[in-house]
Every structure is written in C-alpha cells, then in structure tokens.
Amino acid sequence: MSTPTITPSPLDRTAVQARVEAALDEFLGDKAESAAAAGLPADVVDAVRSFLFAGGKRIRPLFCVLGWYAGGGGEPTDAVLRTAAAVELFHAATLIHDDIIDDSDTRRGQPTVHRAVADRTRAARDHGAATRFGAHAALLIGDFGLVWSQELLHTAGLSAAQMAAAAPILDVMRTEVNYGQYLDLTTTGQPTHDLDRALEIIRYKTAAYTVQRPLQLGAALTGAGPEVAQALSDYGQPLGEAFQLQDDLLGVFGDPAQTGKSNIDDLREGKHTVLLALALRHATPDQRAQLDTLIGNSRLTEHEAARCRQILAATARPKVEQMIRDRWLQVQRTLAHAPFPPTAIAGLRSMADAVIARTS
Amino acid sequence: MSTPTITPSPLDRTAVQARVEAALDEFLGDKAESAAAAGLPADVVDAVRSFLFAGGKRIRPLFCVLGWYAGGGGEPTDAVLRTAAAVELFHAATLIHDDIIDDSDTRRGQPTVHRAVADRTRAARDHGAATRFGAHAALLIGDFGLVWSQELLHTAGLSAAQMAAAAPILDVMRTEVNYGQYLDLTTTGQPTHDLDRALEIIRYKTAAYTVQRPLQLGAALTGAGPEVAQALSDYGQPLGEAFQLQDDLLGVFGDPAQTGKSNIDDLREGKHTVLLALALRHATPDQRAQLDTLIGNSRLTEHEAARCRQILAATARPKVEQMIRDRWLQVQRTLAHAPFPPTAIAGLRSMADAVIARTS
C-alpha cells in the first residue's frame, strides 16, 4: 500500500496530482484484481478508471492538501493523499450521475460513461433500449464510485482522531453537494431572474463542495482549530463562487476544444445560472422574449445559440465578470490576515489566481 | 440522541423493528430540521422517509441484531441498533436506484420514488419530461440515502474498535450488492439456461447482502472471532439463497396484494432467475419456443403471463421449491453445531422459518 514518494512543495501541483493519481490507480488495481479473482466483469473498474484518468484538474485533492498546509501540517503523508484521492473518487461518482441527469454526451473531451456504455451495446439493442441500458449501468457505476470512495477513505491509514475529525466535514460536504445537484435539477428548464436562488445553488453545488470543505478537511487532519476553519471558509466560499461563475461563463462562451465540454448544453437545458438570472433581469423586453423562447429549447441550433450568447454578453457577462473580480478581492483580503504558514498562503494565492484565470 | 427503551428478547422482532424505526425517524428528523433551517426543499427528506416507512421487513437490521447475539452480545445497545438502521437506510437507497433501473411502478404497495415524483410533476411537464425528471430526482434521492447511511453509521456511537471491525464488512457488502445489481442488469432481457450465473447473481445480490454480511456485521460489533463469522456464513449463505429463490417465486406466482409488488414485471423484463434458467433447461421444444417469445416482452398481457406461469410451474417451480428445502436443511445442520448462545440459535432458527415460509 505505498504510493510513489514524489516530494511536493506546497506549490507543486503536478506532484500532488501525481500522488493522488497513484493512490487512485493502486486502489482500482486492487478492485480489478478482486473482480478478476471472483469471475466478475471487468467493465465496472474499467469504466471508473477511464473516467478518472481521462482528465480532471484534481482541484479538490489540491485544496485538501492546501488545507493540510494551512493547518500547519508539513510534508503531507500518504494517508493525507489517499484521503484527498477518496474525495476525487467521490467527485467522479457525482459527475457520472450528474452526466446522466444532464444527458451530457461528453465530459473531459470523452464520451460520458452512460453514453460510452450505450454506444457499446447499440449492436445488440435498439436505440431506446441501448440508451436506457447505458443510463442504468452508469447509475450503478456511479454507486460503485460512491461506496469505493468511502472504502478508500477509511483504508487511507488515518488515525482514529483524524477519522473522527474528517467524518463530520465529509458528511456535510456530501449532503451539500447532493442538495446543490437537487436544486440544480429542480430549477433547470425553469430559469428565472431569481439571483438569490442561483447563488444558493452555486454555494451548495460548488463553493462548499469544491473549495471550502476540501480545505477544511485537510486542515482537520492536522488537528487545526476553529480559527483556521473559519479563515479557510472566508477564503473558500468566495473563491468557490468565483470558480462556478467562471464555469458558467465557460459553459456558454468557452471553447469546447479547451474545456472538453459542450458550450451549448447549458443553454439547451436552461440551467438556472447567475449569468442567466442577471440576463433575464437586465434584458430589454425584446431580448427577454428571445431568451424565453430560446433558452431551454433542447433543439437549439448553433445559430440560435450564437444569438443567446450575444444577448448574454450584452446584458450579463460583464456583471458576472465583475462578481468574479469582487470575489477575488475578498480572497486577497482574507489571505492578507489569515493565520496560515507563509507556504500555505503562497499556495492558496496561486490556486486562487489559477481558478480565476482558467480557460478550461 | 436517545431511542425508545423497548427491551427486545432475541426473538422479539417487533421490538427490534421499532427501535430501528425510531433511530431512522430521529435521524431523518434531524435532517428535516437542518434542511428547514437552511431554506432547502423538504421533499428529499420526505421522499426518503415515505419510502422507509411505507413498509419493509427490516430483515437486514434483524440479522444484524441476531449476529450481535450470535457473537455473545447481550441486550443490544443503541449504537448497535443505529448501525442496523444505517444498513436499512443503505438498503432503501439501493432499492430506490433499483426501482429506476427496473422501471418499477410500485414497491411496498406504493408508487416507487421516481414514479411518485414524476406523477407530481405531470401538470407542469409533458409525459416524457416528467418521467425523466422523476428518474433523475430519484437518482439523487437515492444518493442522499447512500451518503446519509454512512453518516448514520459513524454517528451511531460505536467505539473505534467496533468501527474498525465493522468497516471492512460493510465495504465488502456494498461492493457485493452493487455487483449483484450490475450482473442483474447486464443479464436482464437475455435470460439463458445458465444456472450457475443465475446462482451467482443470487449470491451477490441477496445471499451475502441480505443475510450473511448483516449477521457478520452484528457479530463483529461484539468482537467475535473468525469461528463465529464462519458459522454465520454457513447459516447465512444458504438461507440468503433460499430467501431469493422464494422471492423469485413470489415475483411470478405471488399475490401482489400480499407482496406489494407486481407479479408480471419479472416476466416482462426477462430477469435471469434460477426459476427461468431451470425452465429453459427442462422445457419441451414447444414450451421453450413459447418462453422465448413471451419472456422479456415488455407488453406481455395478463393472459400471456398466465401461460408463462403454467410453463414455469410445470418445468421449474417444484425444482426451485426443492432447492429452497435443501437450503433450509443446510441451515438446520449448521445451527445444530453452531458456536452461538442458545438464545441466538433460537432466534436464527425462527428467522429461517419465517424466511422460508413467507408469502410477502
């Protein structure tokens, strides 16, 4: 149970990513071996592995490790890295289910799990049956991811005290992201100018889940107290909101070749994003009528999508960009007074810049 | 965090069920309160609660408590009952997902979760959109069940030693049931006379998950050693197989008014059951041709289902009933020499009788 001993500096994101990936690879290797020994199909492990290694920025593991540094931890142990890897595996499971719900065809530039399974089975089934089979297999593959992330966590080698500190944060995190997904589902297709609800979705679905909780998890593993947890929250919440606001912009204005995902799906589904809420709020009556007709139309053409982008760019994009900048400034103010070691501050500052400036 | 202090004897199934339900009720009450405090929709907790309290025999919690007695535990503590309740919550989540995969309309005599959600939303969406929304909401509601079962487990009040003993059993159990579901999915609609594969599905999907692992979980909480675990396996595996064989019979020959579930869905889906494998093996060419045409036809009429039942009754039902009796005898032989206290033996014997004789 050893992972390669690459030594990361707090800012060496590549090294952290490599150690997380090694932990995932080792865990899935064990799962593949036991499946083979029991005569069970290899496709479950293969699907989870392909999904995990098709890409992904490992942003939650990186924040987990940064939380560890912020709490005063030194060189992160293998147990910390495996805990971070467990969060990444949980995330993969969440995305596999999310792709079913959004009926997305691609993720990380590859076919989504449900789509890949459906495509493989089209020779043997009619179109509708293959599509259903793909969704149902992916549902189960996501369930495997959820239970395996739990197994990876409690075989990570954490002490009983670390487990006890980590568990409540993970419980809150998992409930929050599920509520975020649920709010997302129930509002999709019925976007309104309700900015508060759009921000609430962001907070549950991303700000807490992607940034704040992984940071607090890492800090909890050092035994850090509430002052550190609070400062990480003051850093993580605005940064997480900025991350999702940026994601919403990329989901409409991004280049699929760079982001690895469609820039038309959000419009076709009618995602209740801050971008759209602001557009509906500030549109002229004519623009608003056009948005009402076009957004949420599952057969939206590229030409109609371009028209949507024009209206969104004119009415809301600069406002969203301003919101991102405001949050970035809030992050800077937090870091100026945060009770973290200098290396942690440097790492957190560099992650914040990367999150804000990202194009994929 | 107290549950009512009803004192169960090892055979008092009603008392155990009541304590498990009290633990679930309390946990979900806390979840409802925090959702309300955060302005989150109440429907997630409501859906999980309705599903859990629409019925269910609490068979896994009962086996968990019986395992505790078998390991020499005395009166089960609240922590043991909460652990048993966590298994029941995991099971509810698994069933919610299973019902999506099987496209089942009813469970426990009530609309399934995805169906209930779809029905509630039909006024606002067209038929297809409402059906998809129901499936997607139920997928997330099942995910809530999965993560909440984990939270209920590690807030159950177990000692660190008990947690360490329980975790590997739960990991194995969760992986096994997922593989069982996966095998079930990949073979459904393509039933064959492959009896070994049908038995393998039963072992993963039910024998281990419903009987053997819950028993071993309860025993692990007492600190019992491998001899007890082995004897529980020798009891649990055949009993679990008998349980599923009985379930397959009820799924075809049962009275929906008593079982609370359809007696035609398995035929329409073409479930790869032992019953069907044996029928395909022992049918005359004419019977086999009829089964090949009828089984797996999603529009099977009641009249055609009656024809299937006739053929299955003539070719396979007595053989399945004999398999159930063989397993029951194996259970009796194990109990005659098992290293369990007399009260545990009595409880295990009575559960075995109830499982074999059940009509619902």
XYZ file of C-alpha atoms in Angstrom:
720
model
C 0.000 0.000 0.000
C 2.687 2.570 -0.846
C 2.379 5.462 -3.255
C 5.402 6.907 -5.082
C 7.455 9.173 -2.874
C 7.458 12.255 -5.067
C 8.042 15.206 -2.732
C 5.744 18.139 -3.462
C 6.422 21.692 -2.405
C 3.211 23.447 -1.355
C 3.029 24.923 -4.799
C 3.965 21.802 -6.727
C 0.543 20.981 -8.051
C 1.864 18.430 -10.510
C 3.443 16.365 -7.756
C 0.254 16.370 -5.673
C -1.778 15.361 -8.716
C 0.668 12.521 -9.432
C 0.460 11.184 -5.875
C -3.356 11.370 -5.897
C -3.467 9.560 -9.214
C -1.080 6.902 -7.963
C -3.347 6.314 -4.950
C -6.399 6.017 -7.208
C -4.559 3.743 -9.584
C -3.439 1.451 -6.793
C -6.919 1.298 -5.235
C -8.569 0.489 -8.561
C -5.856 -2.054 -9.314
C -6.852 -3.893 -6.127
C -10.507 -3.720 -7.158
C -9.690 -5.070 -10.624
C -7.755 -7.956 -9.103
C -10.533 -8.965 -6.740
C -13.114 -8.747 -9.522
C -10.968 -10.956 -11.753
C -10.410 -13.440 -8.920
C -14.179 -13.674 -8.365
C -15.003 -14.009 -12.062
C -16.794 -10.656 -12.036
C -16.927 -8.448 -15.139
C -14.003 -6.057 -15.558
C -16.116 -3.302 -17.081
C -17.060 -1.608 -13.798
C -13.473 -0.947 -12.720
C -12.552 -0.119 -16.320
C -15.328 2.466 -16.546
C -14.382 4.145 -13.262
C -10.718 4.143 -14.219
C -11.276 5.523 -17.729
C -13.423 8.273 -16.327
C -10.922 9.203 -13.605
C -7.928 9.174 -15.911
C -9.500 10.920 -18.906
C -8.563 14.184 -17.245
C -9.682 16.317 -14.353
C -7.795 19.029 -12.558
C -7.801 17.228 -9.154
C -8.846 20.553 -7.715
C -10.498 19.085 -4.594
C -7.434 16.997 -3.679
C -5.262 20.080 -4.233
C -7.433 22.101 -1.864
C -7.366 19.240 0.633
C -3.552 19.301 0.599
C -3.538 23.114 0.815
C -5.825 22.841 3.854
C -3.316 20.470 5.381
C -0.554 23.058 4.871
C -2.835 25.854 6.126
C -3.421 23.874 9.321
C 0.318 23.725 9.846
C 0.879 20.208 8.505
C 4.304 19.567 6.989
C 5.017 17.259 4.083
C 1.649 15.510 3.519
C 1.646 11.841 4.463
C 0.392 9.072 2.182
C -2.726 8.894 4.390
C -3.495 12.552 3.617
C -3.003 11.959 -0.095
C -5.247 8.888 -0.018
C -7.910 10.910 1.781
C -7.619 13.527 -0.961
C -7.900 10.737 -3.536
C -11.084 9.492 -1.830
C -12.609 12.949 -2.328
C -11.659 12.773 -6.017
C -13.296 9.358 -6.349
C -16.441 10.683 -4.689
C -16.361 13.536 -7.162
C -16.051 11.161 -10.123
C -19.132 9.283 -8.902
C -21.041 12.543 -8.549
C -20.087 13.560 -12.084
C -21.088 10.180 -13.529
C -24.549 10.656 -12.006
C -24.612 14.333 -12.992
C -23.937 13.423 -16.621
C -26.928 11.051 -16.597
C -29.140 13.802 -15.209
C -27.887 16.401 -17.671
C -27.923 13.870 -20.515
C -24.422 15.059 -21.418
C -22.637 13.327 -24.263
C -19.089 14.364 -23.446
C -17.013 15.141 -20.375
C -13.292 15.812 -20.360
C -13.395 15.510 -24.143
C -14.544 11.869 -23.998
C -17.959 10.227 -24.211
C -19.656 10.247 -20.794
C -19.992 6.889 -19.020
C -23.676 6.372 -19.833
C -23.041 7.356 -23.422
C -19.996 5.094 -23.843
C -21.881 2.091 -22.422
C -24.897 2.825 -24.604
C -22.705 3.107 -27.715
C -21.001 -0.215 -26.983
C -24.343 -2.001 -26.736
C -26.100 -0.494 -29.774
C -25.357 -3.525 -31.936
C -27.297 -5.752 -29.516
C -30.205 -3.462 -28.613
C -32.484 -0.948 -30.297
C -31.703 2.743 -29.815
C -34.028 3.392 -26.876
C -33.058 0.189 -25.068
C -29.337 0.940 -25.514
C -29.812 4.465 -24.159
C -31.699 3.164 -21.107
C -29.134 0.425 -20.550
C -26.325 2.993 -20.669
C -28.048 5.218 -18.108
C -28.768 2.299 -15.774
C -25.259 0.865 -15.989
C -23.811 4.343 -15.344
C -26.123 4.772 -12.362
C -24.636 1.600 -10.853
C -21.087 2.561 -11.843
C -21.614 5.858 -10.008
C -22.870 3.912 -6.992
C -19.667 1.857 -7.060
C -17.727 5.118 -7.052
C -19.646 6.354 -4.017
C -19.089 3.237 -1.929
C -15.495 2.815 -3.076
C -14.663 6.407 -2.133
C -15.799 5.521 1.369
C -13.605 2.424 1.368
C -10.606 4.369 0.099
C -11.164 6.890 2.874
C -11.210 4.515 5.784
C -8.388 2.374 4.443
C -6.299 5.528 3.901
C -4.340 4.987 7.069
C -5.717 7.911 9.074
C -5.541 7.789 12.858
C -8.783 7.388 14.815
C -8.549 11.075 15.788
C -8.095 12.107 12.154
C -11.045 9.947 11.081
C -13.201 11.494 13.785
C -12.222 14.999 12.661
C -12.720 14.228 8.969
C -16.072 12.428 9.133
C -18.375 15.344 10.003
C -16.811 17.553 7.322
C -17.289 14.845 4.706
C -20.879 14.288 5.856
C -21.679 17.951 5.450
C -19.870 18.107 2.120
C -21.722 15.144 0.652
C -25.105 16.412 1.800
C -24.354 19.896 0.465
C -23.363 18.733 -2.996
C -26.433 16.497 -3.210
C -28.656 19.434 -2.308
C -26.803 21.542 -4.869
C -27.476 18.905 -7.508
C -31.088 18.647 -6.396
C -31.654 22.405 -6.578
C -29.943 22.427 -9.948
C -32.264 19.696 -11.206
C -35.454 21.251 -9.899
C -34.676 24.694 -11.317
C -33.256 23.575 -14.672
C -35.600 24.292 -17.556
C -37.333 26.927 -15.482
C -34.731 29.673 -15.202
C -35.880 32.931 -13.648
C -34.356 36.237 -12.662
C -34.090 34.945 -9.071
C -30.443 35.788 -8.423
C -30.526 34.622 -4.799
C -31.609 31.116 -5.750
C -28.928 30.995 -8.470
C -26.293 31.982 -5.896
C -27.643 29.450 -3.405
C -27.214 26.674 -5.994
C -23.627 27.804 -6.559
C -22.917 27.762 -2.858
C -24.159 24.218 -2.357
C -23.069 22.723 -5.634
C -19.627 24.244 -5.883
C -18.378 26.782 -3.357
C -18.660 24.481 -0.359
C -18.054 21.234 -2.191
C -15.143 22.217 -4.417
C -13.178 24.594 -2.240
C -14.311 25.218 1.336
C -14.915 21.628 2.539
C -11.826 20.044 0.944
C -9.726 22.805 2.529
C -11.351 22.256 5.914
C -10.917 18.513 5.536
C -7.177 18.890 5.028
C -6.924 21.264 7.972
C -8.956 18.908 10.183
C -6.402 16.168 9.542
C -3.739 18.369 11.187
C -5.940 18.876 14.244
C -6.269 22.610 13.479
C -8.902 24.525 15.423
C -11.929 26.663 14.534
C -9.894 29.805 13.742
C -8.196 28.043 10.831
C -11.504 26.506 9.697
C -13.131 29.941 9.682
C -10.317 31.571 7.715
C -10.463 28.725 5.201
C -14.169 29.330 4.879
C -13.570 33.076 4.334
C -11.143 32.148 1.559
C -13.014 29.163 0.172
C -16.552 30.485 -0.149
C -15.815 33.484 -2.376
C -13.247 31.530 -4.359
C -15.692 28.653 -4.852
C -18.359 31.078 -6.032
C -15.877 32.653 -8.437
C -14.959 29.179 -9.699
C -18.575 28.362 -10.522
C -19.276 31.784 -12.027
C -16.274 31.210 -14.263
C -17.603 27.718 -15.025
C -20.944 29.171 -16.057
C -19.184 31.591 -18.408
C -17.130 28.726 -19.876
C -20.315 26.666 -20.238
C -21.670 29.300 -22.613
C -18.683 31.222 -24.008
C -15.945 28.585 -23.628
C -14.164 26.771 -26.411
C -15.203 23.087 -26.270
C -11.768 22.126 -27.614
C -10.255 23.656 -24.469
C -12.943 22.942 -21.859
C -13.675 19.413 -23.031
C -17.391 20.020 -22.703
C -20.197 21.449 -24.789
C -20.861 25.204 -24.830
C -24.473 24.710 -25.860
C -25.838 22.170 -23.326
C -26.385 24.723 -20.534
C -28.458 26.826 -22.940
C -30.431 23.860 -24.236
C -31.180 22.657 -20.722
C -31.989 26.096 -19.397
C -29.638 25.919 -16.389
C -30.634 28.397 -13.708
C -27.259 30.164 -13.568
C -26.306 33.560 -12.190
C -25.444 34.547 -15.766
C -28.958 33.787 -16.940
C -30.679 35.272 -13.887
C -28.803 38.537 -14.490
C -29.600 38.473 -18.199
C -33.314 37.994 -17.539
C -33.125 40.822 -15.032
C -31.401 43.308 -17.303
C -32.708 42.325 -20.749
C -34.874 44.652 -22.817
C -38.406 43.330 -23.383
C -37.352 42.197 -26.856
C -34.201 40.434 -25.593
C -36.163 38.842 -22.798
C -38.755 37.495 -25.221
C -35.963 35.969 -27.305
C -34.316 34.373 -24.260
C -37.657 32.999 -23.096
C -38.113 31.328 -26.494
C -34.568 30.061 -26.956
C -33.255 29.069 -23.513
C -34.308 25.577 -22.508
C -35.079 24.542 -26.082
C -33.447 21.135 -26.336
C -33.134 21.521 -30.117
C -31.441 24.918 -30.027
C -29.351 25.360 -33.188
C -25.791 26.737 -33.283
C -27.191 29.855 -34.887
C -29.755 30.354 -32.112
C -27.067 29.635 -29.510
C -24.974 32.421 -31.037
C -27.944 34.772 -30.656
C -28.273 33.761 -26.974
C -24.571 34.399 -26.433
C -24.942 37.864 -27.965
C -27.749 38.773 -25.590
C -25.963 37.255 -22.566
C -22.772 39.121 -23.481
C -24.656 42.403 -23.742
C -26.756 42.057 -20.604
C -24.940 39.889 -18.059
C -21.419 38.799 -18.920
C -19.682 41.974 -17.670
C -21.685 41.779 -14.446
C -20.613 38.177 -13.865
C -17.007 39.126 -14.606
C -17.330 41.900 -12.026
C -18.708 39.422 -9.480
C -15.696 37.198 -10.110
C -13.328 40.135 -9.544
C -15.158 41.132 -6.342
C -14.736 37.629 -5.002
C -11.100 37.535 -5.996
C -10.553 40.722 -3.976
C -12.324 39.180 -0.989
C -9.961 36.210 -1.262
C -6.965 38.570 -1.271
C -8.240 40.389 1.827
C -8.687 37.064 3.660
C -5.195 35.905 2.743
C -3.698 39.193 3.970
C -4.743 38.367 7.537
C -5.112 34.557 7.542
C -3.455 32.568 10.371
C -1.689 30.222 7.918
C 2.013 29.497 7.431
C 3.609 31.527 4.581
C 3.970 28.491 2.308
C 0.224 27.840 2.633
C -0.568 31.476 1.846
C 1.578 31.273 -1.264
C -0.107 28.075 -2.372
C -3.599 29.415 -1.730
C -2.835 32.626 -3.582
C -1.534 30.761 -6.588
C -4.590 28.449 -6.638
C -6.894 31.460 -6.486
C -5.152 33.021 -9.478
C -5.344 29.749 -11.395
C -9.053 29.367 -10.655
C -9.907 32.879 -11.761
C -7.745 32.857 -14.879
C -8.687 29.388 -16.098
C -9.983 28.697 -19.559
C -10.769 25.017 -19.093
C -29.831 11.137 20.682
C -31.869 8.534 22.602
C -34.117 5.897 21.084
C -37.084 4.452 22.996
C -36.009 1.865 25.554
C -38.159 -1.022 24.408
C -36.421 -4.169 25.623
C -36.345 -6.900 22.967
C -35.805 -10.558 23.683
C -33.662 -12.172 20.959
C -36.871 -13.340 19.329
C -38.836 -10.127 19.725
C -38.677 -8.993 16.133
C -41.294 -6.306 16.654
C -39.236 -4.604 19.331
C -36.092 -4.605 17.185
C -38.059 -3.219 14.249
C -39.476 -0.481 16.479
C -36.046 0.543 17.747
C -34.605 0.584 14.223
C -37.507 2.683 13.006
C -37.111 5.063 15.935
C -33.432 5.514 15.044
C -34.301 6.198 11.398
C -37.070 8.562 12.400
C -34.781 10.514 14.697
C -32.001 10.743 12.102
C -34.369 11.941 9.388
C -35.967 14.363 11.835
C -32.548 15.979 12.297
C -32.095 16.114 8.521
C -35.514 17.713 8.074
C -34.690 20.326 10.710
C -31.374 21.282 9.129
C -32.957 21.472 5.673
C -35.707 23.739 7.004
C -33.180 25.927 8.820
C -31.192 26.335 5.580
C -34.263 27.045 3.440
C -33.738 23.825 1.489
C -36.674 21.914 -0.013
C -38.333 19.404 2.312
C -39.072 16.917 -0.461
C -35.791 14.991 -0.242
C -36.229 14.028 3.420
C -39.952 13.477 2.809
C -39.247 11.086 -0.054
C -36.689 9.061 1.905
C -38.984 8.948 4.923
C -42.079 7.915 2.938
C -40.129 5.179 1.261
C -38.642 3.874 4.500
C -41.922 3.937 6.390
C -44.175 2.555 3.638
C -43.205 -0.894 4.848
C -40.242 -3.201 4.733
C -39.483 -6.167 6.918
C -36.242 -4.699 8.361
C -34.726 -8.074 7.630
C -31.134 -6.800 7.445
C -31.336 -4.976 10.795
C -32.870 -8.112 12.301
C -29.966 -10.212 11.033
C -27.540 -7.603 12.318
C -29.045 -7.879 15.797
C -29.082 -11.683 15.548
C -25.389 -11.571 14.627
C -24.798 -9.485 17.740
C -26.499 -12.181 19.851
C -24.636 -14.935 17.991
C -21.355 -13.232 18.843
C -22.322 -13.339 22.515
C -23.552 -9.759 22.816
C -26.213 -9.167 25.464
C -29.035 -6.683 25.200
C -28.132 -4.681 22.047
C -27.033 -1.125 22.715
C -28.481 1.917 20.963
C -25.245 2.079 18.950
C -25.877 -1.439 17.619
C -29.446 -0.554 16.700
C -28.322 2.616 14.938
C -25.755 0.614 12.988
C -28.545 -1.763 11.982
C -30.637 1.259 10.988
C -27.764 2.531 8.823
C -27.840 -0.766 6.919
C -31.591 -0.326 6.401
C -31.044 3.204 5.089
C -28.378 1.930 2.699
C -30.869 -0.693 1.572
C -33.568 1.908 0.954
C -31.138 3.850 -1.250
C -30.263 0.697 -3.164
C -33.953 -0.052 -3.731
C -34.681 3.495 -4.899
C -31.977 3.091 -7.549
C -33.090 -0.476 -8.314
C -36.629 0.718 -8.991
C -35.310 3.245 -11.525
C -33.335 0.518 -13.282
C -36.260 -1.913 -13.294
C -38.708 0.870 -14.181
C -40.963 -0.439 -11.398
C -44.163 1.430 -10.690
C -44.844 0.108 -7.198
C -42.866 -1.058 -4.203
C -44.326 -1.953 -0.833
C -47.766 -1.290 -2.325
C -46.952 2.368 -3.008
C -45.732 4.222 -6.085
C -41.932 3.998 -6.355
C -39.965 7.198 -5.687
C -39.257 8.008 -9.334
C -42.869 7.306 -10.216
C -44.293 9.418 -7.368
C -42.081 12.375 -8.296
C -42.967 12.011 -11.982
C -46.692 11.896 -11.175
C -46.480 15.035 -9.021
C -44.846 16.980 -11.824
C -47.057 15.861 -14.751
C -49.134 19.029 -14.617
C -46.042 21.144 -15.291
C -44.223 18.941 -17.834
C -45.052 16.736 -20.779
C -45.127 12.984 -20.203
C -41.564 12.207 -21.286
C -40.069 15.169 -19.421
C -41.968 14.250 -16.237
C -40.749 10.646 -16.467
C -37.147 11.771 -16.921
C -37.443 14.301 -14.101
C -38.811 11.584 -11.798
C -35.914 9.249 -12.604
C -33.315 11.981 -12.127
C -34.777 13.225 -8.846
C -34.958 9.624 -7.581
C -31.344 9.073 -8.599
C -30.331 11.997 -6.382
C -32.687 10.929 -3.579
C -31.005 7.511 -3.655
C -27.611 9.254 -3.484
C -28.791 11.121 -0.383
C -29.731 7.748 1.111
C -26.269 6.370 0.394
C -24.373 9.245 1.981
C -26.788 9.550 4.890
C -26.474 5.840 5.692
C -22.755 6.477 6.063
C -23.413 9.427 8.365
C -25.866 7.421 10.468
C -23.251 4.695 10.785
C -20.421 6.802 12.053
C -22.606 8.883 14.339
C -24.111 5.681 15.768
C -21.928 5.820 18.849
C -19.728 2.817 18.077
C -16.298 2.581 19.709
C -13.216 2.983 17.499
C -12.639 -0.780 17.748
C -16.212 -1.508 16.682
C -15.940 0.919 13.754
C -12.695 -0.723 12.663
C -14.334 -4.170 12.814
C -17.488 -3.035 11.010
C -15.923 -1.061 8.154
C -14.397 -3.913 6.107
C -17.614 -5.950 6.317
C -19.669 -3.004 5.121
C -17.189 -2.330 2.312
C -17.467 -5.897 1.093
C -21.257 -5.860 1.478
C -21.702 -2.664 -0.519
C -19.418 -3.833 -3.313
C -21.156 -7.228 -3.446
C -24.642 -5.815 -3.745
C -23.520 -3.394 -6.453
C -22.009 -6.261 -8.421
C -25.203 -8.229 -7.884
C -27.204 -5.343 -9.281
C -24.783 -4.960 -12.148
C -24.953 -8.659 -13.075
C -28.720 -8.477 -12.780
C -28.802 -5.506 -15.156
C -26.467 -6.989 -17.729
C -28.292 -10.336 -17.865
C -31.866 -8.991 -17.736
C -33.642 -9.325 -21.059
C -31.219 -12.031 -22.098
C -32.145 -14.940 -19.823
C -30.483 -18.257 -20.591
C -30.374 -21.715 -19.085
C -27.094 -20.774 -17.356
C -27.944 -21.879 -13.822
C -24.502 -21.041 -12.409
C -24.750 -17.413 -13.464
C -28.281 -17.203 -12.027
C -26.998 -18.573 -8.713
C -24.031 -16.201 -8.777
C -26.395 -13.230 -9.137
C -28.382 -14.501 -6.147
C -25.246 -14.835 -4.058
C -24.100 -11.293 -4.715
C -27.439 -9.565 -4.835
C -29.085 -11.246 -1.897
C -27.383 -14.075 -0.015
C -24.383 -12.039 1.074
C -26.114 -8.683 1.220
C -29.344 -9.637 2.968
C -28.238 -12.312 5.388
C -24.552 -13.179 5.656
C -22.993 -9.699 5.873
C -25.564 -8.157 8.246
C -25.088 -11.172 10.548
C -21.305 -10.823 10.398
C -21.605 -7.095 10.974
C -23.539 -7.640 14.197
C -21.069 -10.292 15.343
C -18.101 -8.029 14.524
C -19.527 -5.397 16.871
C -19.177 -7.894 19.753
C -15.544 -8.540 18.865
C -16.338 -12.173 17.944
C -13.658 -14.102 16.073
C -13.435 -15.975 12.761
C -15.153 -19.144 14.057
C -18.371 -17.217 14.657
C -18.038 -15.396 11.330
C -17.618 -18.725 9.508
C -20.640 -20.313 11.205
C -22.717 -17.245 10.360
C -21.604 -17.608 6.769
C -22.586 -21.316 6.785
C -26.011 -20.287 8.039
C -26.390 -17.092 6.059
C -25.385 -18.170 2.565
C -27.915 -20.990 2.127
C -30.609 -19.014 3.903
C -29.936 -15.983 1.736
C -30.142 -18.122 -1.384
C -33.411 -19.622 -0.158
C -34.706 -16.107 0.508
C -34.001 -15.015 -3.059
C -35.354 -18.237 -4.582
C -38.545 -17.643 -2.618
C -38.507 -14.035 -3.803
C -38.260 -15.178 -7.427
C -41.253 -17.470 -6.908
C -43.216 -14.613 -5.321
C -42.189 -12.342 -8.195
C -44.022 -14.662 -10.588
C -46.579 -16.620 -8.554
C -47.124 -14.198 -5.626
C -50.258 -12.241 -4.887
C -49.488 -8.536 -5.466
C -51.984 -7.655 -2.724
C -49.781 -9.556 -0.281
C -46.294 -8.917 -1.702
C -46.904 -5.249 -2.509
C -45.188 -5.707 -5.861
C -46.104 -6.767 -9.361
C -46.113 -10.448 -10.334
C -45.638 -9.644 -14.002
C -42.634 -7.265 -14.075
C -40.005 -10.025 -13.754
C -41.547 -11.784 -16.750
C -41.800 -8.596 -18.791
C -38.184 -7.664 -18.032
C -36.873 -11.170 -18.586
C -34.993 -11.403 -15.280
C -32.303 -14.048 -15.375
C -33.585 -16.011 -12.364
C -32.900 -19.567 -11.270
C -36.577 -20.277 -11.926
C -36.248 -19.229 -15.533
C -32.869 -20.890 -16.089
C -34.353 -24.186 -14.868
C -37.454 -23.720 -17.010
C -35.369 -23.105 -20.143
C -33.307 -26.167 -19.262
C -36.261 -28.527 -18.764
C -38.859 -27.152 -21.184
C -40.063 -29.164 -24.170
C -39.134 -27.570 -27.522
C -42.660 -26.188 -27.765
C -42.612 -24.746 -24.218
C -39.179 -23.299 -24.839
C -40.331 -21.597 -28.029
C -43.227 -20.052 -26.121
C -40.952 -18.837 -23.299
C -38.502 -17.374 -25.813
C -41.334 -15.379 -27.372
C -43.071 -14.282 -24.191
C -40.360 -13.691 -21.580
C -38.797 -10.244 -21.885
C -41.723 -8.836 -23.848
C -42.396 -5.524 -22.144
C -46.020 -5.585 -23.321
C -46.786 -9.076 -22.028
C -50.553 -9.336 -21.353
C -52.091 -10.905 -18.240
C -53.236 -13.780 -20.412
C -49.718 -14.374 -21.749
C -48.301 -14.068 -18.230
C -50.694 -16.804 -17.124
C -49.332 -19.005 -19.931
C -45.749 -18.323 -18.732
C -46.750 -19.228 -15.178
C -48.223 -22.521 -16.399
C -44.998 -23.464 -18.152
C -42.807 -22.337 -15.239
C -44.999 -24.282 -12.801
C -44.721 -27.412 -14.923
C -40.991 -27.245 -15.619
C -39.202 -25.425 -12.807
C -41.308 -24.457 -9.795
C -41.023 -27.833 -7.999
C -37.267 -27.807 -8.590
C -36.937 -24.341 -7.058
C -39.056 -25.418 -4.111
C -36.738 -28.390 -3.649
C -33.703 -26.087 -3.750
C -35.313 -23.982 -1.027
C -35.899 -27.103 1.118
C -32.295 -28.281 0.578
C -31.022 -24.946 1.768
C -33.344 -24.965 4.726
C -31.887 -28.364 5.767
C -28.359 -26.995 5.382
C -29.340 -24.151 7.705
C -30.656 -26.643 10.257
C -27.429 -28.649 10.120
C -25.355 -25.522 10.688
C -27.476 -24.476 13.639
C -27.142 -27.940 15.219
C -23.396 -27.372 15.709
C -23.003 -23.592 15.681
C -20.937 -21.960 18.438
C -23.720 -19.496 19.336
C -25.551 -18.943 22.632
C -28.924 -20.797 22.847
C -30.941 -17.589 22.562
C -29.160 -16.756 19.294
C -29.802 -20.262 17.944
C -33.489 -19.892 18.767
C -33.660 -16.510 17.057
C -31.793 -17.707 13.974
C -33.997 -20.790 13.693
C -37.143 -18.724 13.916
C -35.875 -16.256 11.278
C -35.017 -19.131 8.951
C -38.546 -20.498 9.281
C -40.038 -17.064 8.663
C -37.887 -16.518 5.564
C -38.777 -19.881 4.050
C -42.494 -19.706 4.852
C -43.053 -16.106 3.845
C -45.710 -15.041 1.395
C -44.726 -11.379 1.173
